[in-house]
Amino acid sequence: MIMWILRLDMSDRTHRVEDVPEPYRLLGGRGLTSTIISDEIPPGCHPLGPNNKLIFAPGIVTGTPAPTSARVSVGAKSPLTGGIKESNAGSGWAPALAAMRIKALVVEGQPEEKGKFWLVRIAWNGETPEVEFLPADEYVGKDLYEVFPQLYERFGKRAQIAGIGVAGEYLYRNSGVVFNDMARRPSRYAGRGGLGAVMGSKALKFVILDRQGAPGVEIANKALFDQGWKKLADALRSHAITKPKGGLNTYGTAILVNIVNEAGGFPTRNFSTGRFEGAAKIAGEAIFEENKERLGRELYNHACSPGCIIRCSNTWHRADGTEHVSCVEYESDWALGANCGIDDLDDIAELVRLCNAYGLDTIEAGTALAVAMEAGVADFGDGQKAIELLHEMGKGTPLGRILGNGTDFTAKAFGVTRSPVVKGQSMPAYEPRAIKGIGITYATSTMGADHTSGYTIAPEILSVGGEQDPLSTEGKASLSRAFQATTAYIADTTGHCLFIAFAILDIASGFEGVVDEVNGVLGTEYSVDDVVELGSKILRKERAFNEAAGFTKADDRLPEFMKYEPLPPHDVVFDVSDEALDAVYGEL
Ligand code: SF4
């Protein structure tokens, strides 16, 4: 199988096309980004300096007919955590890279001249990828909703776009890498960990792909691959959460609002309570009903990227029926809503739109705003003031720069002790005091606080893949370890969206189907039982990088306030022992 590593050197704007080294042949997505980071990036380097690298890798099955698998992993040493980082997004950009047989795109170096930005266009020349560096200054300092149409005008409607907004240009520690969705919106983000700042530090504004004529992904065993994707598709089409007009397709990920709120694990007003009195007003059900009212018809959700069966991505419409934004995800809805005490969906939608426009991660933006609210910069619940503060980030004012550098930075700037971060990255929308397993994932993940790296919410809250009492600490270290290892491979390395987990945890043939797909593409003979070790290998590499960067066990802890401040309504603290936390990686 011919595949390449494509390297862009931004110091002199040259490129190299290299054969894929043998040890990388069976990797993809996070497995590959984390391996290249481990092999090539000095753990002690400055994340925004010349020795960091930004790596893009499509998943193993990305670009094939495997359902819900159009993901690209983005990796680097994180400016937010100081450790290894992988963040992934769904976009047509991912299969386009895979179709050109680029197993990884590695962006290296940085220009000496400051303030000038570049875009790179990669097209297929009949035999190999062809690379062109072009000035991008005309797009700098602008709203991405203004810039994307200009790029499509210039490069054609089939172009696939990755890039940064002003947040990345300002080198904010909260800046994501944006990708286009199916309707050419700048709305799909590899948001976490400040990877947009790494791209900005290399003066790279956009990477535009044109896959026309590209050969597509080679499949070693087509019959096995076909058997695999059909098994997965059947599982996705039959599970209540993932099937057409099922939970996610109807209500989006915000279906979780009422459920997690009911469980008392919905962080509210900067993690001061686990229930939000306005939850029902911002829930997925409210989004569906209000859209129906405003549009005069039921609106089911759409796919963010080619080949998705689940189709969870929503749009929110204004009172006059025009589209306001896509997508009001659960995490965004929570971070910019409940966590800031805001219960108005029009305000939340505008905050999401501004994050998309400026290139910010919605989770980190919302948690930074909430910390600022606690400090008295604005009142909890004041949506209009929150919108003003997001504009400060977009303008790069001194206050905007504080907020744009994330939750921990904001807490330090204002002397707020309730800073809900692990390894410098803010927690997402599940309260670890009320849902212990996810707290263990937050504490021990190589990524900083990250729900996607070990989503124990499935059994703890949704009774998917078994049933676990969220308030109990019993057996949760091993649960988190198993979820972290499995996720690192079955979702993040294969290129599938994490949301296939709802179906494949309950339907064994779906899980087998993913392994069949991988074996079909690679010509391997992995079994379902190999998945945990395949994932563990990735985690061990990431852990070793973090240790070499200076992390110790003390970094695998939740913030202190969660140990002494009881969380209403259950009035519980985070009571998982340090020994249990250390056992997660101790046994990997
Ligand atoms: S399930 Fe949702 S987030 Fe995942 S690929 Fe499909 S539309 Fe995108």
XYZ file of C-alpha atoms and ligand atoms in Angstrom:
596
model
C 0.000 0.000 0.000
C 1.553 3.328 -1.057
C 0.996 6.092 1.470
C 2.935 9.168 2.402
C 3.932 11.425 5.207
C 3.751 14.971 3.854
C 5.929 17.498 5.679
C 5.540 21.263 5.434
C 8.475 23.317 6.674
C 7.114 26.767 7.470
C 10.584 28.260 8.100
C 11.350 28.285 4.363
C 7.970 27.165 2.966
C 9.185 23.946 1.439
C 7.656 20.489 1.547
C 8.769 16.876 1.436
C 6.819 13.758 0.539
C 8.198 10.732 2.413
C 7.343 7.062 2.426
C 5.531 5.907 5.547
C 8.020 4.251 7.930
C 7.164 0.626 8.669
C 6.275 1.188 12.366
C 3.657 3.756 11.304
C 2.005 1.563 8.663
C -0.683 0.110 10.933
C -1.466 3.373 12.717
C -3.812 6.263 12.025
C -5.541 9.111 13.856
C -4.449 9.560 17.472
C -2.265 6.437 17.392
C -0.199 8.078 14.680
C -0.202 11.686 15.913
C 0.876 10.582 19.392
C 3.580 8.300 17.955
C 5.036 11.060 15.772
C 4.919 13.492 18.706
C 6.756 10.941 20.877
C 9.327 10.261 18.177
C 9.970 13.804 16.967
C 8.997 16.524 19.428
C 11.342 17.326 22.342
C 9.061 17.016 25.421
C 10.660 20.088 26.979
C 10.153 22.374 23.976
C 8.034 25.510 24.112
C 4.653 24.668 22.537
C 4.751 27.873 20.483
C 8.427 27.624 19.569
C 10.118 26.254 16.442
C 10.607 22.727 17.797
C 6.947 21.896 18.263
C 5.158 20.277 15.316
C 1.501 20.161 14.333
C 0.362 16.823 12.981
C -2.837 15.934 11.139
C -3.723 12.264 10.645
C -6.930 10.726 9.296
C -8.106 7.564 11.043
C -7.270 4.092 9.718
C -10.660 3.669 8.006
C -11.285 7.365 7.258
C -12.004 7.901 3.575
C -13.595 4.440 3.160
C -17.339 3.659 3.236
C -17.036 2.796 6.956
C -19.939 4.689 8.571
C -19.372 7.703 10.820
C -15.614 7.639 10.312
C -14.654 10.947 8.677
C -12.463 12.095 11.557
C -9.058 13.713 11.540
C -6.807 13.804 14.595
C -4.731 16.897 15.235
C -1.761 16.537 17.567
C 1.086 18.584 19.058
C 2.540 19.509 22.399
C -0.315 21.514 23.879
C 0.086 25.189 24.803
C -2.789 24.734 27.273
C -1.609 21.653 29.166
C 2.112 21.561 28.360
C 1.653 17.862 27.555
C 0.803 15.703 24.590
C -2.442 16.551 22.849
C -4.801 14.958 20.386
C -8.068 16.560 19.444
C -10.227 15.336 16.577
C -12.970 16.641 14.346
C -15.369 15.334 11.708
C -15.103 16.988 8.308
C -14.847 16.252 4.593
C -11.268 17.482 5.047
C -10.371 14.157 6.723
C -11.397 11.776 3.902
C -9.856 14.199 1.383
C -6.471 13.847 3.090
C -6.893 10.067 3.233
C -7.959 9.892 -0.424
C -4.645 11.508 -1.384
C -3.001 8.727 0.619
C -1.482 11.177 3.066
C -1.208 9.210 6.272
C 0.032 12.241 8.165
C 0.579 15.907 7.401
C 3.364 17.239 9.633
C 3.802 21.007 9.933
C 7.264 21.970 11.160
C 9.384 25.071 11.822
C 8.222 28.657 11.824
C 9.135 31.707 9.752
C 11.508 34.272 11.235
C 9.403 37.119 9.864
C 6.512 37.812 12.242
C 3.018 38.936 11.363
C 2.743 37.406 7.894
C 0.441 34.412 7.371
C 0.315 31.710 4.711
C -2.081 29.195 3.320
C -1.169 25.878 1.804
C -3.104 24.250 -0.995
C -2.674 20.526 -1.486
C -4.035 18.913 -4.650
C -3.547 15.622 -6.446
C -1.216 15.880 -9.471
C -1.910 12.445 -10.902
C 0.827 10.646 -9.001
C 1.485 12.399 -5.704
C 0.119 15.276 -3.631
C 1.145 18.679 -4.986
C 1.768 21.552 -2.559
C 1.510 25.300 -3.070
C 2.265 28.006 -0.469
C 0.274 31.232 -0.924
C 0.086 34.475 1.099
C -2.936 34.561 3.431
C -2.690 38.078 4.869
C -5.985 39.147 3.310
C -7.797 36.673 5.631
C -6.054 37.705 8.845
C -8.001 39.434 11.634
C -11.367 38.471 10.169
C -14.456 36.547 11.206
C -14.328 33.004 9.793
C -17.953 33.320 8.599
C -16.710 36.127 6.358
C -13.553 34.330 5.232
C -14.902 30.847 4.407
C -17.115 32.037 1.503
C -14.101 33.930 0.098
C -12.037 30.738 0.204
C -14.766 28.751 -1.554
C -15.054 31.489 -4.146
C -11.329 31.286 -4.786
C -10.679 27.533 -4.525
C -14.017 26.096 -5.635
C -17.005 24.602 -3.861
C -15.346 21.217 -3.450
C -12.433 22.604 -1.459
C -11.973 21.257 2.064
C -10.678 23.729 4.622
C -8.700 23.478 7.856
C -7.538 26.635 9.574
C -7.498 29.049 12.469
C -9.439 32.136 13.463
C -8.144 35.214 15.222
C -7.727 33.189 18.438
C -5.012 31.159 16.731
C -3.433 34.294 15.276
C -3.280 35.784 18.792
C -1.727 32.492 20.025
C -4.449 32.033 22.646
C -4.160 28.893 24.709
C -7.837 28.528 23.975
C -7.735 28.354 20.197
C -8.946 25.486 18.072
C -8.307 24.220 14.573
C -11.437 24.713 12.481
C -12.720 22.471 9.688
C -15.638 22.937 7.323
C -18.853 20.986 7.765
C -20.979 19.558 4.947
C -22.694 22.917 4.360
C -19.313 24.728 4.228
C -19.736 26.347 7.636
C -16.654 27.014 9.809
C -18.174 24.896 12.542
C -16.264 21.680 13.176
C -13.425 22.066 15.633
C -10.491 20.106 16.932
C -11.092 22.504 19.744
C -9.258 21.374 22.810
C -5.773 22.143 24.025
C -4.899 25.298 22.105
C -3.806 23.580 18.897
C -4.898 26.632 16.899
C -2.098 28.559 18.606
C 0.454 25.976 17.437
C -0.818 26.476 13.885
C -0.705 30.257 14.403
C 2.840 30.079 15.758
C 3.825 28.562 12.427
C 2.089 31.390 10.543
C -0.155 28.833 8.860
C -3.663 30.196 8.436
C -5.326 27.553 6.245
C -4.686 24.169 4.643
C -6.952 23.761 1.616
C -7.402 20.308 0.090
C -8.527 19.505 -3.434
C -8.961 15.729 -3.728
C -10.115 15.624 -7.351
C -8.521 12.679 -9.147
C -7.021 11.229 -5.945
C -6.893 7.430 -5.824
C -8.738 6.906 -2.529
C -7.923 4.617 0.369
C -6.549 1.197 -0.498
C -8.397 -1.721 1.110
C -6.420 -4.939 1.607
C -9.375 -7.312 2.080
C -12.528 -5.876 0.582
C -14.832 -8.756 1.556
C -13.830 -8.539 5.214
C -14.047 -4.752 5.170
C -17.559 -4.876 3.654
C -18.659 -7.393 6.255
C -17.324 -5.082 8.977
C -18.930 -1.828 7.922
C -22.268 -3.544 7.362
C -22.194 -4.937 10.903
C -21.411 -1.508 12.286
C -24.057 0.174 10.137
C -26.676 -2.335 11.339
C -25.763 -1.627 14.960
C -25.921 2.148 14.450
C -29.261 1.875 12.650
C -30.855 -0.207 15.396
C -29.655 1.355 18.676
C -32.154 3.772 20.245
C -29.546 6.508 20.695
C -27.898 6.326 17.258
C -30.678 5.217 14.878
C -32.421 7.559 12.408
C -34.915 9.731 14.307
C -33.409 8.267 17.494
C -32.084 10.269 20.427
C -29.106 11.968 18.791
C -30.695 12.507 15.383
C -33.741 14.154 16.939
C -32.426 16.090 19.917
C -28.678 16.236 19.238
C -26.108 15.736 21.960
C -28.021 18.293 24.047
C -30.417 15.422 24.776
C -28.030 14.929 27.709
C -28.970 18.222 29.404
C -32.077 16.966 31.219
C -30.553 13.552 31.905
C -27.313 14.789 33.476
C -29.161 17.569 35.305
C -31.558 15.023 36.776
C -28.547 13.012 37.962
C -27.278 16.091 39.803
C -24.079 16.107 37.753
C -24.713 19.163 35.526
C -22.078 21.743 36.544
C -23.768 25.075 37.068
C -22.450 28.602 37.712
C -18.789 27.658 37.686
C -19.159 24.223 39.210
C -20.935 25.477 42.325
C -23.937 23.140 42.057
C -24.926 20.058 40.043
C -28.407 21.187 39.013
C -29.464 24.111 36.858
C -32.970 25.469 37.330
C -32.996 26.556 33.670
C -31.951 23.151 32.277
C -35.260 22.375 30.554
C -35.086 25.714 28.701
C -31.751 24.841 27.070
C -32.199 21.077 26.623
C -32.155 19.237 23.284
C -35.926 18.829 23.557
C -36.293 22.630 23.817
C -34.049 23.123 20.785
C -36.193 20.691 18.768
C -39.506 22.222 19.871
C -38.427 25.841 19.388
C -36.989 25.106 15.938
C -40.318 23.443 15.061
C -42.203 26.491 16.242
C -39.955 28.914 14.367
C -39.761 26.882 11.141
C -43.288 25.468 11.130
C -41.945 21.908 10.672
C -39.948 19.274 12.497
C -36.234 19.551 11.899
C -34.053 16.491 12.375
C -30.320 16.823 12.625
C -27.700 16.457 9.914
C -24.297 14.844 9.369
C -21.294 17.007 10.143
C -19.150 14.978 7.769
C -19.518 12.519 4.881
C -20.856 9.035 5.650
C -22.285 9.663 9.118
C -25.326 7.533 9.878
C -25.995 9.001 13.324
C -26.412 12.602 12.102
C -26.414 14.395 15.469
C -25.399 17.872 14.306
C -28.129 20.464 14.820
C -28.883 23.987 13.661
C -30.548 26.698 15.729
C -32.899 29.111 14.012
C -33.785 32.694 14.846
C -37.334 33.829 15.543
C -37.741 34.715 11.836
C -36.717 31.182 10.819
C -33.277 32.049 9.440
C -30.355 29.907 10.537
C -28.426 31.325 13.464
C -25.746 28.699 14.045
C -24.696 25.095 13.790
C -24.046 23.339 16.075
C -25.408 23.779 19.614
C -23.699 20.701 21.065
C -24.304 19.505 24.606
C -20.883 20.693 25.732
C -21.264 24.143 24.141
C -24.842 24.504 25.379
C -23.654 23.684 28.897
C -20.398 25.696 28.935
C -21.920 28.864 27.521
C -25.304 28.197 29.157
C -25.692 26.503 32.549
C -22.104 26.991 33.614
C -22.557 30.735 33.084
C -26.098 30.626 34.524
C -27.536 31.507 31.081
C -30.846 29.893 30.101
C -31.628 31.734 26.860
C -30.987 29.627 23.753
C -30.713 32.681 21.493
C -27.882 34.022 23.672
C -26.206 30.626 23.827
C -26.467 30.256 20.042
C -24.843 33.657 19.570
C -22.020 32.698 21.940
C -21.442 29.469 19.981
C -21.460 31.443 16.724
C -18.850 33.838 18.084
C -16.619 30.959 19.192
C -16.850 29.560 15.650
C -16.203 32.990 14.161
C -13.113 33.670 16.282
C -11.709 30.145 16.445
C -12.291 29.371 20.129
C -13.075 26.102 21.881
C -16.587 26.509 23.272
C -15.862 24.470 26.414
C -12.787 26.448 27.450
C -14.485 29.743 26.475
C -17.529 29.011 28.624
C -15.544 27.857 31.638
C -13.285 30.934 31.413
C -16.364 33.181 31.246
C -17.820 31.440 34.300
C -14.619 31.990 36.286
C -14.696 35.659 35.240
C -18.321 35.844 36.368
C -17.358 34.418 39.722
C -14.724 37.145 39.940
C -17.422 39.764 39.355
C -16.498 40.716 35.783
C -20.121 39.972 34.855
C -23.185 38.567 36.602
C -24.061 34.910 36.218
C -26.969 34.706 33.796
C -26.114 37.913 31.920
C -26.083 36.667 28.326
C -25.533 40.080 26.763
C -22.461 40.736 28.916
C -21.135 37.259 28.047
C -21.504 38.149 24.356
C -19.568 41.381 24.966
C -16.798 39.435 26.698
C -16.540 37.032 23.769
C -16.117 40.036 21.475
C -13.267 41.180 23.756
C -11.563 37.859 22.994
C -12.156 38.383 19.289
C -10.712 41.891 19.409
C -7.659 40.880 21.421
C -8.130 43.505 24.135
C -6.184 42.994 27.384
C -9.274 41.488 29.069
C -9.957 39.405 25.955
C -6.411 38.053 26.047
C -6.835 36.974 29.666
C -10.070 35.146 28.857
C -8.689 33.778 25.595
C -5.843 32.131 27.408
C -8.295 29.872 29.136
C -9.899 29.045 32.426
C -6.825 28.520 34.553
C -5.172 31.692 33.249
C -8.370 33.652 33.972
C -8.632 32.176 37.475
C -5.057 33.186 38.212
C -5.571 36.671 36.793
C -8.592 37.243 39.050
C -7.561 35.177 42.104
C -10.403 32.672 41.790
C -9.705 29.414 43.661
C -12.587 27.493 42.100
C -10.735 26.759 38.874
C -12.170 23.567 37.351
C -9.122 22.362 35.438
C -6.813 19.358 35.285
C -3.377 19.781 33.740
C -4.476 23.289 32.778
C -7.471 22.170 30.693
C -11.002 22.890 31.838
C -13.486 20.202 32.699
C -16.373 19.520 30.362
C -20.040 19.125 31.227
C -20.083 16.353 33.828
C -19.510 17.027 37.530
C -16.889 14.640 38.862
C -18.116 14.903 42.450
C -21.462 13.446 41.361
C -20.133 11.103 38.639
C -16.969 9.513 40.004
C -15.802 7.523 36.998
C -15.633 10.552 34.737
C -13.700 12.329 37.505
C -11.097 9.584 37.353
C -10.892 10.027 33.589
C -10.466 13.797 33.997
C -7.739 13.313 36.590
C -5.713 10.663 34.812
C -6.225 11.316 31.101
C -3.023 12.192 29.271
C -4.996 15.058 27.705
C -6.051 17.017 30.800
C -9.725 17.079 31.776
C -11.382 15.436 28.789
C -14.636 13.468 28.725
C -13.953 11.994 25.289
C -10.836 10.163 26.418
C -12.777 7.726 28.620
C -16.518 8.303 28.473
C -17.684 6.410 31.561
C -20.879 8.467 31.343
C -22.192 5.664 29.110
C -22.604 3.141 31.973
C -22.756 5.688 34.819
C -25.573 7.829 33.457
C -26.998 6.235 30.317
C -26.941 2.524 31.250
C -25.064 1.851 28.026
C -22.420 -0.906 28.152
C -23.633 -1.956 31.612
C -24.947 -0.024 34.573
C -22.880 1.729 37.246
C -23.911 3.907 40.187
C -22.438 7.345 39.397
C -22.008 8.209 43.086
C -20.054 5.075 43.918
C -16.265 4.933 43.670
C -16.280 1.125 43.583
C -14.480 -0.332 40.569
C -14.303 3.044 38.849
C -10.521 3.130 38.386
C -10.612 -0.027 36.290
C -13.715 1.198 34.474
C -11.962 4.432 33.512
C -8.797 2.567 32.494
C -10.770 0.222 30.216
C -12.673 3.120 28.641
C -9.510 5.182 28.117
C -7.659 2.312 26.438
C -10.583 1.227 24.273
C -11.377 4.769 23.152
C -7.773 5.528 22.213
C -7.989 2.808 19.588
C -11.579 2.019 18.603
C -12.618 5.653 18.111
C -9.587 7.945 18.048
C -7.223 5.737 16.004
C -9.667 4.050 13.637
C -11.192 7.447 12.775
C -14.710 6.729 13.998
C -16.702 9.360 15.838
C -16.874 8.592 19.565
C -20.668 8.433 19.317
C -20.526 4.983 17.694
C -19.709 3.871 21.262
C -23.375 4.062 22.278
C -24.220 1.325 19.768
C -21.103 -0.846 19.880
C -20.993 -1.037 23.683
C -24.455 -2.595 23.641
C -24.333 -4.525 20.359
C -21.348 -6.890 20.190
C -21.580 -7.408 16.422
C -21.125 -3.639 15.960
C -17.881 -3.734 17.922
C -16.722 -6.748 15.878
C -17.634 -4.812 12.766
C -15.175 -2.041 13.598
C -12.392 -4.584 14.108
C -13.335 -6.245 10.796
C -13.163 -2.871 9.056
C -9.669 -2.260 10.427
C -8.478 -5.746 9.441
C -10.062 -5.259 6.025
C -8.192 -2.005 5.400
C -4.831 -3.021 6.886
C -4.765 -6.748 6.142
C -4.236 -7.462 9.841
C -5.799 -10.160 12.002
C -6.677 -8.264 15.149
C -9.377 -9.674 17.390
C -11.819 -7.796 19.593
C -9.674 -8.831 22.559
C -6.648 -7.016 21.106
C -8.326 -3.608 21.279
C -7.485 -2.805 24.906
C -3.788 -3.561 24.382
C -3.711 -1.597 21.106
C -5.148 1.380 22.977
C -2.934 0.868 26.025
C 0.169 1.068 23.841
C -0.911 4.529 22.699
C -1.637 5.646 26.251
C 1.767 4.425 27.457
C 3.493 6.497 24.769
C 1.463 9.564 25.704
C 2.138 9.041 29.376
C 5.892 8.724 28.745
C 5.870 11.983 26.775
C 4.069 13.767 29.590
C 6.491 12.422 32.185
C 9.425 13.591 30.092
C 7.715 17.004 29.854
C 7.699 17.171 33.663
C 4.327 15.717 34.705
C 4.140 13.638 37.888
C 1.384 11.840 39.809
C 0.549 15.183 41.408
C -0.789 16.263 38.013
C -3.278 13.361 38.043
C -5.490 15.056 40.591
C -8.689 17.075 40.504
C -8.606 20.663 41.779
C -8.501 20.850 45.551
C -11.863 22.610 45.999
C -13.628 19.468 44.794
C -12.296 17.618 47.830
C -13.625 20.040 50.442
C -16.621 21.743 48.816
C -19.725 19.488 48.879
C -21.705 19.694 45.660
C -25.474 20.142 45.853
C -27.889 18.433 45.430
C -26.117 15.265 46.597
C -23.721 17.198 48.868
C -20.795 15.042 47.877
C -17.103 15.719 47.458
C -14.692 13.919 45.132
C -13.647 11.049 47.360
C -11.651 8.797 45.044
C -8.348 8.031 46.773
C -5.000 9.041 45.326
C -4.070 5.339 45.298
C -7.043 4.556 43.079
C -6.067 7.382 40.714
C -2.472 6.155 40.562
C -3.683 2.612 39.873
C -5.241 3.694 36.553
C -1.887 4.013 34.802
C -0.040 1.810 37.274
C -1.727 -1.178 35.710
C -1.522 -0.198 32.070
S -22.348 11.479 15.182
Fe -22.505 13.699 15.137
S -20.434 14.488 15.638
Fe -20.265 12.283 15.115
S -19.745 12.300 12.932
Fe -21.976 12.126 13.081
S -22.791 14.217 12.984
Fe -20.577 14.340 13.392
